[in-house]
Amino acid sequence: MSEETKTTQNYEFKAEVKQLLNILVHSLYTNRDIFLRELISNSSDALDKLRFESNKGTEIIDKDLPLEINVKFDAKENTITIRDTGIGMSKDEIIKNIGTIAKSGTSEFLEQLAKNKESASNLIGKFGVGFYSVFMVADKVVLKSKSYKKDEKAVRWESDGLGTYEMEETGGVIRGTTIEIHLKEDAKELAEEYRLESIIKKHSNFINFPIYLSEKRVNTVSAIWREPKSSIKKEQYTEFYKFLTYDSEEPFEIIHKSVDAPIQFSALLFIPKKNFDMFGFSRENYGLDLYVRRVLIQHQNKDMLPEYLSFVKGVVDSEDLPLNISRETLQENLIFTKIANSVTSQVLSHLSKLAEDDPQRYTEFWNEHGKVFRLGYSDFTNLEKYQELIRFNSSKVDSVKDLVSFADYTSRMKESQKEIYYVFGQSRGAIESDPHLEIFKSKGVEVLYLFDPVEELVMSSIRKYKDYELKSVDQVDLSKIDKLETVDEKKTDVEEISKEDSKAMKGFVDRVKEILGDRVKDVKISKRLKDSPAVLVNPDDTTSSTMQKIMHITNQDKSIPKKIFEINQDHKMIRNLLTAYKSDANDEYVKNVIEQLYESYLMLDGYLDDPHMMVKRINKLMEQSSDWYNSVKN
Ligand code: ADP
């Protein structure tokens, strides 16, 4: 193209890009060398894409160019140049790809960055900010690119990263992308052989294409998942893991499997120490890299493992899939499905073994990834394994951190017990003061504690473990529990109720019904209470109160469910009320206490929306009790 016809156009970056650039340029001085990792990774993606097109038989220009990445530097000019022979970009693609940020979660990420300047460099390292990171070290970048497509023109792009960029058509460029970085004054020391070599070795050693630095090949490592397990050192696994995930810590578990029949595949999988989803910006950041004969077919394939195993990172490589397989039809490919099923069961078996061999480590795993794992209740194919792997807090352990399995539960349950009991609550403290649990405590029956609404879904969806039904404590047929031997008898100074009082109690129950009216479904004498004077119970066969609570908490249902109000006739307070009732059936004090009891339990269940009446009533009751107090004292 001649100089006269060359037209340069100016463009402005999108707001999000400007915001990111602003942070990158002005607040980051450590971890800056990851810019090279980001650019090399883009080059490697571009080469992968080219190889993929070529395998499909797409027509490609400069077909004989080797697939490689070249890094050069000029210490006098203070420049670094990175060139790849990948798919390149057309002008429109540059505008689309470089002018905007498409990555999901970017805005959350930016928010975190802006809030958290000190840890910004750490975050950047984990998130992968892509192309723009180059402006941490550059005050000018010139990018030249030529698409692999036959009729596309080569493009020259230039920017100082301050808000605008310019583009023009250019000539004399071969397929791929070249990025010329003009280093900032304070980043000049990067243009040095040893420095560049060590950055590439540290971050890009496992790139699947040769990387040359001043004509010398730097990365040496081949596809380690294809190597026999015995030949790989722990450090190599760690190094690969860090390369793959950007995690700075070692992996928690390594699963390396090679299967030959009926279908050949190798899988190298990792379970990270920490749940990656720190700020929710990793929602899309999961999936396994799928290779066919060492060629990357798809980065972060999301169908190889079910979503509840999305904490697993790694690669799967198969000889048996066609190289030109299209990503869109992968899911329908029978071989792919078989590999996916096998990989899923490898992961589950690995976890089972971990749980068996080292329960404490399994607990560590669970506390980090259990929240995601428990979503697996709908994987019917692996339901049995899932049931063995899921963990709960329980009345038989000492702290929230301790966990039990269904197998632990059933191994120590009462001989005649046929059900597994659970209760949902906001915390261990809240659950332990739940009156529903009193009878279970006194009979020594274990109850599983659930804190996450999802756990309730797990229970109501799987319904059974082996032959044992899963039952919420408020939906239990209490006669079954009542029959069991009492192990923890509470001493009480209340005598057994007399015949006469027992009769009067019937009238008292009717009076309570009258007081509470249609706010309750019924009033009954309780079988389940030991310490508490009363409790609100769900009528049989309705939604469990757990589910009601969840719906109330999540605002889906603001109505107050009508329940059965049970009273404990062996409780001192109830006996005292009975005495007052016997002398005056319409006693005002009795009415106030019953109202108060009802609202107290309403409040415990999270249903008391307006506390004003309650406070007024409590004040009244305190006034009355202070009268009594003075009369006794004097
Ligand atoms: P990311 O790599 O996370 O998508 P980047 O900002 O690094 O984000 O890159 C944006 C897009 O620009 C890439 O997805 C790719 O389409 C394109 N791109 C970047 N570098 C290259 C390159 N060397 N060759 C071809 N396309 C590239």
XYZ file of C-alpha atoms and ligand atoms in Angstrom:
661
model
C 0.000 0.000 0.000
C 1.330 3.437 -0.846
C 1.779 6.175 1.754
C -0.835 8.429 0.157
C -3.755 6.014 0.465
C -2.978 5.016 4.008
C -5.715 6.308 6.294
C -5.347 6.267 10.023
C -8.473 6.147 12.129
C -8.835 6.999 15.785
C -10.959 5.033 18.199
C -11.836 5.288 21.837
C -11.677 2.395 24.318
C -14.936 1.302 25.961
C -15.520 2.626 29.497
C -14.741 -0.715 31.112
C -11.415 -0.927 29.321
C -10.515 2.607 30.395
C -11.310 1.758 33.978
C -9.125 -1.341 33.867
C -6.303 0.510 32.130
C -6.445 3.237 34.698
C -5.969 0.764 37.536
C -3.300 -1.213 35.706
C -1.279 1.818 34.791
C -1.512 3.783 37.998
C -1.596 1.397 40.895
C 0.407 -1.669 40.107
C 4.113 -2.023 40.528
C 4.501 -5.630 41.656
C 3.633 -8.718 39.679
C 3.944 -6.669 36.518
C 5.891 -9.362 34.695
C 2.709 -11.398 34.267
C 2.028 -9.236 31.204
C 4.270 -11.677 29.322
C 2.275 -14.667 30.534
C -0.898 -12.988 29.280
C 0.482 -12.168 25.830
C 2.056 -15.582 25.362
C -1.183 -17.187 26.449
C -3.088 -15.169 23.831
C -0.549 -16.251 21.225
C -0.916 -19.854 22.260
C -4.717 -19.582 21.984
C -4.349 -18.080 18.522
C -2.084 -20.980 17.502
C -4.490 -23.528 18.955
C -7.313 -21.973 16.984
C -5.254 -22.064 13.813
C -4.400 -25.712 14.289
C -8.045 -26.436 14.931
C -9.107 -24.720 11.686
C -6.380 -26.478 9.795
C -7.530 -29.877 11.106
C -11.019 -29.065 9.942
C -9.651 -28.476 6.463
C -10.315 -24.732 6.412
C -8.308 -22.817 3.802
C -5.448 -20.984 5.503
C -2.876 -18.488 4.206
C 0.867 -18.958 4.726
C 0.091 -22.609 5.362
C 3.696 -23.686 5.785
C 4.619 -21.294 8.576
C 5.691 -23.209 11.684
C 3.338 -22.840 14.663
C 5.474 -20.989 17.168
C 5.975 -17.971 19.396
C 8.999 -15.690 19.134
C 10.106 -13.244 21.782
C 12.788 -10.657 20.975
C 14.102 -7.612 22.775
C 16.181 -4.550 22.068
C 17.944 -3.151 25.122
C 18.938 0.041 23.304
C 15.463 0.843 22.052
C 13.824 -0.509 25.209
C 11.450 -2.707 23.310
C 10.182 -6.274 23.578
C 8.478 -7.922 20.611
C 6.259 -10.990 20.697
C 5.278 -12.670 17.462
C 3.005 -15.615 16.811
C 1.867 -17.402 13.662
C -1.657 -17.968 14.937
C -5.000 -17.012 13.413
C -4.375 -13.263 13.561
C -7.117 -10.673 13.575
C -8.921 -8.589 10.982
C -9.672 -4.917 11.628
C -13.184 -5.665 12.839
C -11.922 -8.415 15.081
C -9.407 -6.076 16.655
C -12.136 -3.559 17.411
C -14.291 -6.288 18.893
C -11.576 -8.160 20.793
C -9.186 -5.479 21.925
C -11.514 -2.512 22.307
C -13.876 -4.239 24.748
C -13.696 -6.746 27.569
C -15.944 -9.714 27.063
C -14.762 -11.795 29.965
C -17.534 -12.634 32.384
C -17.136 -11.284 35.879
C -14.916 -8.412 34.761
C -16.996 -5.756 36.435
C -16.979 -7.614 39.774
C -13.272 -8.005 39.338
C -12.821 -4.291 38.688
C -14.840 -3.461 41.774
C -12.619 -5.679 43.896
C -9.534 -4.116 42.361
C -10.709 -0.600 43.022
C -11.580 -1.421 46.638
C -8.499 -3.415 47.332
C -5.493 -1.701 45.865
C -2.946 -3.522 48.044
C -3.933 -6.987 46.968
C -4.526 -5.854 43.398
C -1.388 -7.428 42.025
C -2.360 -10.734 43.566
C -5.812 -10.553 42.082
C -4.408 -9.669 38.700
C -2.206 -12.738 38.874
C -5.209 -14.938 39.568
C -7.737 -13.429 37.239
C -5.796 -13.047 34.045
C -6.446 -9.537 32.804
C -5.340 -10.324 29.319
C -3.935 -8.057 26.700
C -4.277 -4.792 28.623
C -1.816 -5.915 31.281
C 0.867 -4.898 28.794
C 0.212 -1.282 29.771
C 1.589 -1.989 33.230
C 5.008 -1.916 31.585
C 4.467 -0.086 28.282
C 3.857 3.516 27.347
C 3.274 2.570 23.737
C 2.204 -0.650 22.064
C 2.191 -1.348 18.334
C 0.270 -4.423 17.239
C 0.327 -5.771 13.711
C -1.921 -8.597 12.727
C -2.892 -10.568 9.652
C -5.803 -12.940 9.694
C -5.492 -16.529 8.424
C -8.416 -15.836 6.116
C -7.469 -15.301 2.504
C -8.901 -11.897 1.718
C -8.349 -10.014 4.963
C -5.966 -7.050 5.004
C -3.173 -6.726 7.532
C -3.762 -4.106 10.228
C -1.517 -1.888 12.317
C -2.858 -0.845 15.731
C -1.191 1.575 18.103
C -2.035 2.928 21.542
C -0.481 4.562 24.581
C -3.146 2.944 26.763
C -4.538 6.246 27.897
C -7.979 6.108 26.336
C -7.669 5.948 22.574
C -6.054 3.822 19.889
C -5.467 4.249 16.195
C -5.589 1.784 13.338
C -4.589 1.613 9.720
C -4.114 -0.974 7.046
C -0.556 -2.086 6.547
C 1.537 -4.280 4.295
C 4.456 -6.699 4.450
C 3.023 -8.796 7.275
C 2.760 -12.584 7.432
C -0.046 -14.517 9.106
C -0.379 -14.000 12.849
C 0.170 -11.227 15.346
C 3.198 -9.209 16.343
C 3.161 -7.029 19.433
C 5.881 -4.418 19.880
C 6.124 -3.141 23.431
C 7.802 0.194 24.156
C 8.822 -0.080 27.774
C 8.137 2.621 30.311
C 11.105 4.306 31.932
C 10.662 2.274 35.127
C 10.282 -1.045 33.293
C 13.377 -0.863 31.125
C 15.165 -3.575 33.033
C 12.766 -6.110 31.491
C 14.558 -5.931 28.155
C 17.185 -8.408 29.231
C 17.803 -12.014 28.242
C 17.965 -13.689 31.620
C 15.013 -11.765 32.984
C 12.766 -12.666 30.064
C 13.881 -16.264 30.102
C 13.042 -16.695 33.761
C 9.621 -15.058 33.355
C 8.766 -17.376 30.480
C 10.029 -20.427 32.379
C 8.055 -19.462 35.434
C 4.701 -18.783 33.813
C 4.683 -20.278 30.350
C 6.741 -23.438 30.534
C 3.806 -25.704 29.673
C 2.681 -23.811 26.594
C 2.046 -26.349 23.885
C 3.977 -24.546 21.153
C 7.679 -23.766 21.031
C 8.608 -20.390 22.516
C 11.850 -18.925 21.216
C 13.763 -16.157 22.928
C 16.372 -14.641 20.618
C 16.149 -17.792 18.455
C 16.719 -20.136 21.408
C 13.921 -22.431 22.545
C 12.923 -21.671 26.144
C 10.031 -23.936 27.078
C 10.879 -27.587 27.131
C 8.041 -29.376 28.777
C 5.815 -31.664 26.794
C 2.284 -32.775 27.579
C 2.913 -34.126 31.058
C -0.505 -35.762 31.325
C 0.688 -38.184 28.636
C 3.768 -39.229 30.593
C 3.709 -42.261 32.868
C 2.909 -41.341 36.443
C 6.121 -42.853 37.754
C 8.243 -40.488 35.674
C 6.694 -37.309 37.028
C 7.925 -35.604 40.153
C 5.602 -33.882 42.576
C 7.192 -30.511 41.703
C 6.327 -31.014 38.045
C 2.711 -31.636 38.908
C 2.689 -28.527 41.081
C 4.344 -26.454 38.400
C 1.808 -27.609 35.821
C -1.053 -26.982 38.221
C 0.099 -23.427 38.861
C 0.515 -22.826 35.165
C -2.985 -24.099 34.513
C -4.865 -22.355 37.286
C -2.769 -19.299 38.179
C -3.078 -20.521 41.762
C -0.089 -19.633 43.920
C -0.605 -22.593 46.225
C 0.028 -26.280 45.679
C -2.891 -28.450 44.612
C -4.761 -30.254 47.384
C -5.199 -33.505 45.459
C -3.759 -34.808 42.190
C -5.611 -37.366 40.081
C -3.586 -38.732 37.182
C -5.162 -41.570 35.203
C -4.519 -43.265 31.918
C -7.181 -45.579 30.582
C -6.633 -47.759 27.501
C -9.796 -49.769 27.093
C -12.490 -49.586 25.947
C -11.621 -45.999 25.130
C -8.181 -44.460 25.413
C -7.771 -41.278 27.404
C -5.447 -39.621 29.883
C -6.672 -37.274 32.556
C -4.604 -35.068 34.818
C -6.901 -33.480 37.345
C -6.421 -31.335 40.417
C -8.501 -30.361 43.390
C -7.392 -26.916 44.575
C -6.807 -26.160 48.251
C -9.143 -23.234 48.183
C -12.460 -22.680 46.548
C -11.572 -20.327 43.682
C -14.819 -18.499 43.576
C -13.622 -15.786 45.934
C -15.819 -13.007 44.709
C -18.226 -14.885 42.545
C -16.330 -13.823 39.454
C -15.306 -17.339 38.603
C -18.798 -18.450 37.699
C -17.701 -19.183 34.155
C -14.158 -19.968 35.082
C -14.377 -23.728 35.270
C -14.211 -26.771 33.045
C -11.489 -29.126 31.863
C -9.209 -28.501 28.906
C -9.979 -31.069 26.253
C -7.182 -32.335 24.012
C -7.268 -34.782 21.159
C -3.842 -36.320 20.542
C -2.149 -33.451 22.376
C -3.977 -30.824 20.360
C -6.145 -28.489 22.396
C -9.723 -28.799 21.160
C -11.491 -26.812 23.824
C -10.385 -24.705 26.752
C -12.604 -25.142 29.836
C -15.009 -27.678 28.436
C -18.012 -27.653 30.744
C -19.564 -31.012 29.870
C -16.792 -33.366 30.843
C -17.644 -33.104 34.525
C -21.000 -32.311 36.090
C -21.285 -28.851 37.592
C -21.040 -30.062 41.179
C -17.485 -31.178 40.406
C -16.611 -27.827 38.863
C -13.956 -27.253 41.523
C -11.836 -29.843 39.691
C -9.242 -28.341 37.327
C -7.198 -30.111 34.707
C -6.903 -31.652 31.268
C -8.279 -34.675 29.456
C -6.640 -35.983 26.290
C -7.932 -38.788 24.082
C -6.619 -40.695 21.066
C -10.079 -41.841 20.163
C -11.846 -38.583 19.384
C -11.540 -37.170 15.857
C -9.191 -34.168 15.615
C -11.714 -32.185 13.631
C -14.521 -32.707 16.095
C -16.713 -29.674 16.425
C -17.184 -28.208 19.875
C -20.883 -27.833 19.284
C -21.494 -31.515 18.739
C -19.118 -32.820 21.394
C -21.913 -33.458 23.831
C -23.675 -35.751 21.377
C -20.528 -37.716 20.637
C -20.746 -41.173 22.147
C -17.032 -41.474 22.783
C -16.976 -38.099 24.497
C -19.904 -39.144 26.707
C -18.135 -42.344 27.676
C -14.960 -40.478 28.533
C -16.968 -37.941 30.531
C -18.714 -40.678 32.523
C -15.451 -42.377 33.213
C -13.722 -39.142 34.294
C -16.644 -38.360 36.611
C -16.437 -41.725 38.256
C -12.654 -41.440 38.577
C -13.117 -38.221 40.523
C -15.824 -39.709 42.744
C -13.734 -42.827 43.414
C -10.769 -40.690 44.287
C -12.874 -38.777 46.788
C -14.248 -42.018 48.261
C -10.754 -43.278 48.769
C -9.679 -40.028 50.360
C -12.677 -40.150 52.704
C -11.810 -43.688 53.695
C -8.052 -43.327 54.053
C -7.907 -39.919 55.637
C -11.216 -38.647 57.047
C -9.556 -35.546 58.442
C -8.262 -34.506 55.042
C -11.651 -35.294 53.597
C -13.186 -32.938 56.143
C -10.761 -30.240 54.966
C -11.860 -30.919 51.419
C -15.498 -30.777 52.426
C -15.226 -27.519 54.303
C -13.746 -25.908 51.199
C -15.695 -27.538 48.354
C -18.717 -29.143 50.040
C -20.935 -26.210 49.177
C -20.461 -26.933 45.487
C -20.313 -30.708 45.832
C -23.631 -31.023 47.604
C -25.380 -29.694 44.480
C -24.833 -33.189 43.086
C -28.073 -34.540 44.534
C -29.615 -34.592 41.077
C -26.898 -36.781 39.534
C -28.991 -39.939 39.584
C -26.368 -42.026 37.827
C -23.938 -41.557 40.673
C -26.433 -41.177 43.463
C -25.062 -44.023 45.542
C -21.538 -42.670 45.486
C -22.819 -39.179 46.128
C -24.715 -40.355 49.194
C -21.585 -41.908 50.626
C -19.599 -38.730 50.012
C -21.933 -36.117 51.391
C -21.311 -34.836 54.923
C -23.292 -33.067 57.621
C -22.889 -31.489 60.960
C -24.679 -33.434 63.671
C -25.873 -33.551 67.274
C -23.251 -36.230 67.928
C -20.208 -34.082 67.174
C -18.724 -31.244 69.161
C -18.291 -28.404 66.699
C -19.546 -26.978 63.407
C -16.344 -28.094 61.745
C -16.883 -31.784 62.517
C -18.750 -33.840 59.993
C -20.608 -37.121 59.768
C -21.681 -39.265 56.843
C -24.905 -41.217 56.427
C -22.816 -44.314 57.045
C -21.566 -42.931 60.374
C -25.125 -42.124 61.320
C -26.620 -45.501 60.492
C -23.755 -47.422 62.061
C -24.566 -46.015 65.471
C -28.305 -45.549 65.317
C -30.764 -47.294 67.615
C -31.578 -50.861 66.705
C -35.256 -50.222 66.153
C -34.665 -46.899 64.383
C -35.706 -46.902 60.741
C -35.310 -43.264 59.858
C -32.577 -40.654 59.649
C -33.495 -37.358 61.287
C -32.409 -33.859 60.385
C -33.150 -30.299 61.357
C -32.444 -27.002 59.622
C -31.351 -23.861 61.452
C -29.347 -20.672 61.112
C -26.568 -21.872 63.390
C -25.611 -24.646 65.771
C -26.682 -22.493 68.680
C -30.091 -21.854 67.156
C -30.600 -25.523 66.393
C -29.577 -26.651 69.854
C -32.196 -24.464 71.480
C -34.922 -25.714 69.139
C -37.628 -27.370 71.305
C -38.241 -29.957 68.571
C -34.940 -31.551 69.430
C -35.647 -32.149 73.101
C -37.170 -35.577 72.712
C -34.331 -36.629 70.389
C -31.826 -35.549 73.005
C -33.559 -37.347 75.801
C -33.712 -40.533 73.742
C -30.141 -40.153 72.539
C -31.218 -40.141 68.879
C -28.765 -38.463 66.518
C -30.014 -35.551 64.432
C -28.191 -34.138 61.414
C -27.823 -30.361 61.471
C -28.341 -28.468 58.229
C -27.328 -24.840 57.789
C -27.440 -24.362 54.022
C -30.893 -24.246 52.343
C -29.405 -26.448 49.636
C -28.977 -29.221 52.204
C -32.720 -29.206 52.753
C -33.157 -29.640 49.007
C -30.681 -32.509 49.136
C -32.752 -34.253 51.794
C -36.126 -33.720 50.204
C -34.779 -34.751 46.846
C -32.856 -37.934 47.704
C -35.405 -38.917 50.372
C -33.672 -42.136 51.386
C -30.296 -43.499 52.280
C -30.297 -47.268 51.758
C -33.521 -48.374 53.462
C -33.699 -45.438 55.798
C -36.043 -42.586 55.119
C -34.782 -39.079 55.700
C -37.118 -37.127 57.975
C -37.191 -33.577 59.197
C -37.621 -33.504 62.997
C -40.903 -31.675 62.656
C -42.403 -34.318 60.400
C -41.721 -37.308 62.565
C -44.244 -39.735 63.962
C -43.312 -39.161 67.591
C -44.761 -42.393 68.877
C -41.823 -44.133 67.158
C -39.336 -42.042 69.100
C -41.294 -42.147 72.307
C -40.982 -45.934 72.379
C -37.212 -45.737 72.507
C -35.445 -45.962 75.806
C -34.719 -42.667 77.522
C -31.017 -42.109 78.016
C -30.915 -38.575 79.307
C -33.704 -38.106 81.862
C -34.013 -34.493 82.946
C -34.660 -34.167 86.667
C -37.621 -31.957 87.277
C -39.236 -30.773 90.442
C -42.643 -30.954 88.820
C -44.674 -33.855 90.108
C -46.639 -36.144 87.880
C -49.915 -34.505 86.994
C -52.853 -35.486 89.235
C -56.094 -36.909 87.864
C -57.930 -33.768 88.793
C -55.394 -31.485 87.140
C -55.331 -33.700 84.120
C -59.032 -33.051 83.723
C -58.645 -29.322 84.297
C -55.866 -29.337 81.697
C -58.456 -30.164 79.014
C -60.323 -26.978 79.870
C -57.069 -25.073 79.917
C -56.200 -26.327 76.439
C -59.583 -25.080 75.234
C -58.911 -21.717 76.811
C -55.576 -21.509 75.005
C -57.365 -22.307 71.740
C -59.752 -19.495 72.456
C -56.919 -17.056 73.145
C -54.936 -17.893 70.003
C -58.013 -18.272 67.826
C -57.377 -18.897 64.141
C -53.719 -18.006 64.390
C -53.109 -21.690 65.174
C -54.450 -24.849 63.650
C -54.890 -26.581 66.991
C -53.623 -26.717 70.570
C -52.387 -29.997 72.017
C -50.554 -31.461 74.965
C -47.037 -32.242 73.798
C -45.181 -35.517 73.805
C -41.963 -34.118 72.488
C -41.047 -31.451 75.031
C -38.718 -31.874 77.961
C -37.315 -28.433 78.832
C -39.502 -25.964 76.986
C -43.016 -24.930 78.028
C -44.402 -24.950 74.487
C -43.589 -25.339 70.800
C -45.121 -24.656 67.395
C -45.418 -27.809 65.303
C -46.286 -28.358 61.673
C -49.509 -30.219 60.971
C -48.661 -33.521 59.235
C -48.132 -33.773 55.523
C -47.521 -30.133 54.777
C -44.311 -28.582 53.578
C -41.642 -29.074 56.221
C -41.196 -26.065 58.428
C -37.626 -25.936 57.165
C -38.904 -25.327 53.677
C -41.336 -22.729 55.012
C -38.513 -20.992 56.837
C -36.374 -20.987 53.730
C -39.171 -19.532 51.675
C -39.788 -16.921 54.322
C -36.098 -16.009 54.560
C -35.818 -15.775 50.780
C -38.977 -13.705 50.693
C -40.928 -16.027 48.486
C -43.724 -16.443 50.979
C -44.463 -13.780 53.549
C -47.504 -15.427 55.130
C -47.278 -16.915 58.618
C -47.979 -20.654 58.495
C -50.699 -21.962 60.797
C -49.253 -24.517 63.138
C -50.192 -26.662 66.072
C -49.342 -25.070 69.414
C -48.163 -27.803 71.762
C -47.828 -27.215 75.475
C -45.721 -29.128 77.966
C -47.997 -30.035 80.855
C -45.020 -31.078 82.958
C -43.450 -27.659 82.780
C -43.540 -25.542 85.877
C -44.818 -22.474 84.093
C -47.711 -24.338 82.498
C -48.650 -25.849 85.865
C -48.646 -22.383 87.426
C -50.840 -21.088 84.622
C -53.177 -24.022 85.201
C -53.502 -23.040 88.851
C -54.299 -19.449 87.880
C -56.754 -20.685 85.271
C -58.506 -22.905 87.803
C -59.261 -19.963 90.072
C -60.276 -17.642 87.216
C -60.829 -19.038 83.725
C -60.542 -15.575 82.199
C -57.460 -14.454 84.075
C -55.711 -11.598 82.243
C -52.221 -12.717 83.282
C -52.784 -16.206 81.804
C -53.884 -14.629 78.549
C -50.797 -12.426 78.363
C -48.396 -15.269 79.069
C -50.003 -17.499 76.423
C -49.837 -14.680 73.879
C -46.246 -14.131 74.804
C -45.337 -17.812 74.515
C -46.912 -17.999 71.085
C -45.073 -14.948 69.812
C -41.767 -16.060 71.305
C -41.858 -19.222 69.190
C -43.059 -17.299 66.200
C -40.036 -15.109 66.631
C -37.673 -18.088 66.962
C -39.014 -19.422 63.672
C -38.329 -16.046 62.092
C -41.926 -15.021 61.568
C -42.417 -12.113 63.950
C -42.348 -9.101 61.698
C -43.498 -6.427 64.148
C -42.123 -6.641 67.688
C -44.011 -3.606 69.093
C -46.927 -5.454 70.655
C -44.568 -7.992 72.040
C -42.375 -5.442 73.781
C -45.402 -3.763 75.266
C -46.645 -7.084 76.577
C -43.293 -8.052 78.022
C -43.200 -4.749 79.882
C -46.601 -5.476 81.324
C -45.513 -8.969 82.385
C -42.372 -7.606 83.974
C -44.390 -5.088 85.875
C -46.545 -7.909 87.234
C -43.561 -10.079 88.091
C -41.885 -7.152 89.889
C -44.981 -6.766 92.046
C -44.728 -10.424 92.857
C -41.006 -10.133 93.485
C -41.446 -7.348 96.004
C -44.294 -9.149 97.720
C -42.160 -12.264 98.162
C -39.072 -10.325 99.216
C -40.746 -8.148 101.806
P -8.754 -12.992 26.737
O -7.498 -13.561 26.214
O -8.984 -13.283 28.170
O -9.952 -13.260 25.878
P -7.528 -10.524 26.009
O -7.859 -9.111 26.346
O -6.169 -10.974 26.345
O -8.609 -11.402 26.723
O -7.771 -10.751 24.484
C -8.995 -10.424 23.896
C -9.154 -11.143 22.586
O -8.286 -10.643 21.604
C -8.838 -12.620 22.618
O -9.933 -13.384 23.107
C -8.546 -12.922 21.160
O -9.739 -13.104 20.430
C -7.894 -11.640 20.694
N -6.429 -11.758 20.715
C -5.584 -11.320 21.660
N -4.302 -11.608 21.349
C -4.340 -12.260 20.157
C -3.335 -12.846 19.291
N -2.028 -12.836 19.606
N -3.774 -13.424 18.139
C -5.083 -13.455 17.812
N -6.059 -12.934 18.576
C -5.703 -12.353 19.739
